[in-house]
mmCIF file of C-alpha atoms in Angstrom:
data_model
loop_
_atom_site.group_PDB
_atom_site.id
_atom_site.type_symbol
_atom_site.label_atom_id
_atom_site.label_comp_id
_atom_site.label_asym_id
_atom_site.label_seq_id
_atom_site.Cartn_x
_atom_site.Cartn_y
_atom_site.Cartn_z
ATOM 1 C CA UNK J 281 87.409 101.674 115.170
ATOM 2 C CA UNK J 282 85.646 100.918 111.915
ATOM 3 C CA UNK J 283 87.536 99.135 109.189
ATOM 4 C CA UNK J 284 86.283 99.507 105.568
ATOM 5 C CA UNK J 285 87.277 97.232 102.816
ATOM 6 C CA UNK J 286 86.467 98.106 99.291
ATOM 7 C CA UNK J 287 86.302 95.470 96.536
ATOM 8 C CA UNK J 288 88.022 95.983 93.304
ATOM 9 C CA UNK J 289 86.266 98.571 91.097
ATOM 10 C CA UNK J 290 83.820 99.400 93.859
ATOM 11 C CA UNK J 291 83.248 102.829 95.182
ATOM 12 C CA UNK J 292 84.455 103.595 98.646
ATOM 13 C CA UNK J 293 81.886 104.718 101.113
ATOM 14 C CA UNK J 294 81.749 105.088 104.890
ATOM 15 C CA UNK J 295 82.047 102.040 107.007
ATOM 16 C CA UNK J 296 78.706 100.601 108.025
ATOM 17 C CA UNK J 297 77.890 98.382 111.006
ATOM 18 C CA UNK J 298 77.097 94.738 110.617
ATOM 19 C CA UNK J 299 73.490 94.234 109.491
ATOM 20 C CA UNK J 300 73.095 97.691 108.050
ATOM 21 C CA UNK J 301 71.265 97.902 104.844
ATOM 22 C CA UNK J 302 73.039 99.527 102.047
ATOM 23 C CA UNK J 303 74.114 98.474 98.708
ATOM 24 C CA UNK J 304 77.815 98.670 97.728
ATOM 25 C CA UNK J 305 80.999 96.797 98.124
ATOM 26 C CA UNK J 306 82.027 98.178 101.500
ATOM 27 C CA UNK J 307 82.255 95.660 104.270
ATOM 28 C CA UNK J 308 82.789 96.956 107.720
ATOM 29 C CA UNK J 309 83.874 95.363 111.021
ATOM 30 C CA UNK J 310 83.753 96.788 114.544
ATOM 31 C CA UNK J 311 86.964 96.527 116.434
ATOM 32 C CA UNK J 312 87.636 97.529 120.039
ATOM 33 C CA UNK J 313 88.109 101.248 119.540
ATOM 34 C CA UNK J 314 89.198 101.690 123.179
ATOM 35 C CA UNK J 315 92.151 99.428 122.550
ATOM 36 C CA UNK J 316 93.252 100.317 119.016
ATOM 37 C CA UNK J 317 92.124 103.874 118.398
ATOM 38 C CA UNK J 318 89.657 105.637 116.037
ATOM 39 C CA UNK J 319 91.484 105.440 112.682
ATOM 40 C CA UNK J 320 89.749 104.270 109.610
ATOM 41 C CA UNK J 321 91.613 101.777 107.472
ATOM 42 C CA UNK J 322 90.911 101.295 103.778
ATOM 43 C CA UNK J 323 89.872 104.839 103.047
ATOM 44 C CA UNK J 324 92.716 105.944 100.875
ATOM 45 C CA UNK J 325 95.469 104.673 98.558
ATOM 46 C CA UNK J 326 97.498 103.503 101.538
ATOM 47 C CA UNK J 327 95.124 100.640 102.545
ATOM 48 C CA UNK J 328 97.147 97.462 102.832
ATOM 49 C CA UNK J 329 94.242 95.549 101.228
ATOM 50 C CA UNK J 330 94.798 97.610 97.990
ATOM 51 C CA UNK J 331 96.959 95.461 95.639
ATOM 52 C CA UNK J 332 99.272 98.359 94.812
ATOM 53 C CA UNK J 333 99.713 99.551 98.375
ATOM 54 C CA UNK J 334 103.499 100.068 99.237
ATOM 55 C CA UNK J 335 102.810 98.963 102.868
ATOM 56 C CA UNK J 336 102.431 95.387 101.614
ATOM 57 C CA UNK J 337 106.211 95.368 101.242
ATOM 58 C CA UNK J 338 106.517 95.925 105.021
ATOM 59 C CA UNK J 339 103.791 93.321 105.770
ATOM 60 C CA UNK J 340 105.627 90.854 103.578
ATOM 61 C CA UNK J 341 108.884 91.433 105.377
ATOM 62 C CA UNK J 342 107.349 91.131 108.868
ATOM 63 C CA UNK J 343 105.472 88.078 107.819
ATOM 64 C CA UNK J 344 108.479 86.167 106.545
ATOM 65 C CA UNK J 345 109.174 82.939 108.559
ATOM 66 C CA UNK J 346 112.395 84.055 110.377
ATOM 67 C CA UNK J 347 111.924 87.873 110.685
ATOM 68 C CA UNK J 348 110.164 88.051 113.934
ATOM 69 C CA UNK J 349 112.405 85.479 115.607
ATOM 70 C CA UNK J 350 115.537 87.336 114.421
ATOM 71 C CA UNK J 351 114.097 90.691 115.803
ATOM 72 C CA UNK J 352 113.163 89.051 119.071
ATOM 73 C CA UNK J 353 116.558 87.364 119.496
ATOM 74 C CA UNK J 354 118.240 90.713 118.925
ATOM 75 C CA UNK J 355 115.941 92.401 121.226
ATOM 76 C CA UNK J 356 116.789 90.087 124.010
ATOM 77 C CA UNK J 357 120.591 89.931 123.438
ATOM 78 C CA UNK J 358 121.171 93.454 122.002
ATOM 79 C CA UNK J 359 124.105 92.439 119.737
ATOM 80 C CA UNK J 360 124.787 88.979 118.385
ATOM 81 C CA UNK J 361 127.272 87.465 115.935
ATOM 82 C CA UNK J 362 125.952 85.295 113.189
ATOM 83 C CA UNK J 363 126.532 81.944 114.943
ATOM 84 C CA UNK J 364 124.990 83.292 118.210
ATOM 85 C CA UNK J 365 122.044 84.496 116.308
ATOM 86 C CA UNK J 366 121.602 81.197 114.504
ATOM 87 C CA UNK J 367 121.537 79.284 117.634
ATOM 88 C CA UNK J 368 119.120 81.659 119.236
ATOM 89 C CA UNK J 369 116.669 81.429 116.225
ATOM 90 C CA UNK J 370 116.903 77.645 115.886
ATOM 91 C CA UNK J 371 116.293 75.462 112.798
ATOM 92 C CA UNK J 372 117.202 78.062 110.150
ATOM 93 C CA UNK J 373 119.790 77.198 107.596
ATOM 94 C CA UNK J 374 122.887 79.501 107.301
ATOM 95 C CA UNK J 375 121.768 80.528 103.746
ATOM 96 C CA UNK J 376 118.242 81.461 104.761
ATOM 97 C CA UNK J 377 119.401 83.325 107.844
ATOM 98 C CA UNK J 378 121.902 85.287 105.668
ATOM 99 C CA UNK J 379 119.075 86.167 103.298
ATOM 100 C CA UNK J 380 116.817 87.206 106.135
ATOM 101 C CA UNK J 381 119.617 89.330 107.703
ATOM 102 C CA UNK J 382 120.397 91.111 104.385
ATOM 103 C CA UNK J 383 116.799 91.890 103.826
ATOM 104 C CA UNK J 384 116.277 93.257 107.307
ATOM 105 C CA UNK J 385 119.494 95.393 106.863
ATOM 106 C CA UNK J 386 118.192 96.691 103.465
ATOM 107 C CA UNK J 387 114.942 97.606 105.059
ATOM 108 C CA UNK J 388 116.764 99.464 107.983
ATOM 109 C CA UNK J 389 115.520 97.245 110.696
ATOM 110 C CA UNK J 390 118.952 95.873 111.703
ATOM 111 C CA UNK J 391 122.436 97.086 111.750
ATOM 112 C CA UNK J 392 125.400 94.966 110.443
ATOM 113 C CA UNK J 393 128.823 95.866 111.814
ATOM 114 C CA UNK J 394 131.790 94.183 110.364
ATOM 115 C CA UNK J 395 135.141 94.119 112.136
ATOM 116 C CA UNK J 396 138.618 93.727 110.514
ATOM 117 C CA UNK J 397 139.614 91.141 112.940
ATOM 118 C CA UNK J 398 141.257 87.802 112.076
ATOM 119 C CA UNK J 399 139.097 85.814 111.614
ATOM 120 C CA UNK J 400 136.547 88.479 110.424
ATOM 121 C CA UNK J 401 133.751 89.209 112.774
ATOM 122 C CA UNK J 402 130.301 90.482 112.112
ATOM 123 C CA UNK J 403 127.706 91.623 114.738
ATOM 124 C CA UNK J 404 123.981 92.448 114.276
ATOM 125 C CA UNK J 405 121.844 94.682 116.366
ATOM 126 C CA UNK J 406 118.450 96.365 115.933
ATOM 127 C CA UNK J 407 118.158 99.875 114.628
ATOM 128 C CA UNK J 408 115.727 102.274 116.183
ATOM 129 C CA UNK J 409 113.307 101.424 113.320
ATOM 130 C CA UNK J 410 113.707 97.759 114.320
ATOM 131 C CA UNK J 411 113.150 98.532 117.947
ATOM 132 C CA UNK J 412 109.853 100.230 117.012
ATOM 133 C CA UNK J 413 108.547 96.839 115.788
ATOM 134 C CA UNK J 414 108.916 95.346 119.168
ATOM 135 C CA UNK J 415 105.614 96.507 120.460
ATOM 136 C CA UNK J 416 103.482 95.062 117.640
ATOM 137 C CA UNK J 417 105.558 91.850 117.660
ATOM 138 C CA UNK J 418 104.936 91.540 121.431
ATOM 139 C CA UNK J 419 101.160 91.831 120.923
ATOM 140 C CA UNK J 420 101.313 89.130 118.258
ATOM 141 C CA UNK J 421 103.482 86.966 120.611
ATOM 142 C CA UNK J 422 100.980 87.424 123.462
ATOM 143 C CA UNK J 423 98.102 86.586 121.246
ATOM 144 C CA UNK J 424 99.930 83.427 119.937
ATOM 145 C CA UNK J 425 100.824 82.310 123.469
ATOM 146 C CA UNK J 426 97.333 82.847 124.695
ATOM 147 C CA UNK J 427 95.564 81.113 121.872
ATOM 148 C CA UNK J 428 97.935 78.279 120.861
ATOM 149 C CA UNK J 429 95.796 75.574 122.611
ATOM 150 C CA UNK J 430 92.754 76.651 120.555
ATOM 151 C CA UNK J 431 94.802 76.747 117.296
ATOM 152 C CA UNK J 432 96.209 73.254 117.950
ATOM 153 C CA UNK J 433 92.871 71.871 118.898
ATOM 154 C CA UNK J 434 91.364 73.269 115.640
ATOM 155 C CA UNK J 435 94.259 71.751 113.637
ATOM 156 C CA UNK J 436 93.568 68.405 115.305
ATOM 157 C CA UNK J 437 89.889 68.535 114.479
ATOM 158 C CA UNK J 438 90.687 69.410 110.925
ATOM 159 C CA UNK J 439 93.118 66.523 110.672
ATOM 160 C CA UNK J 440 90.567 64.210 112.041
ATOM 161 C CA UNK J 441 87.807 65.154 109.660
#
């Protein structure tokens, strides 16, 4: 797969291989096409690198500190109440967890179901859209688990320098 990135104000051209001679603002990188596919990124207005790309909203949500942990906890358990979810996720404050859950619900990634019990009860579960995030999150999780020793060693070297 070729990824083309166009700088602001530059013209877009086809992706070029590293070391190619050609003027212009396009930078290209080869990525394992067999693993990812043969789509070109950055060739239209939907490029996440474009400042006005609407997909940045989704990247922002997924990249928030607690989002992936909430999604993984709900994927594991199916349905959780707030306190159960908080204990699964860990060191998140109730306020931040509430904000995260509201945002995920607004984005259609989780479902909030309130019961008229006494005391009131609320349960959270993934929507089909939320379930569709599990595959990319799993890939990120596997990468993180595989490369954590390298990342930690690099942090240690940086702190020592």
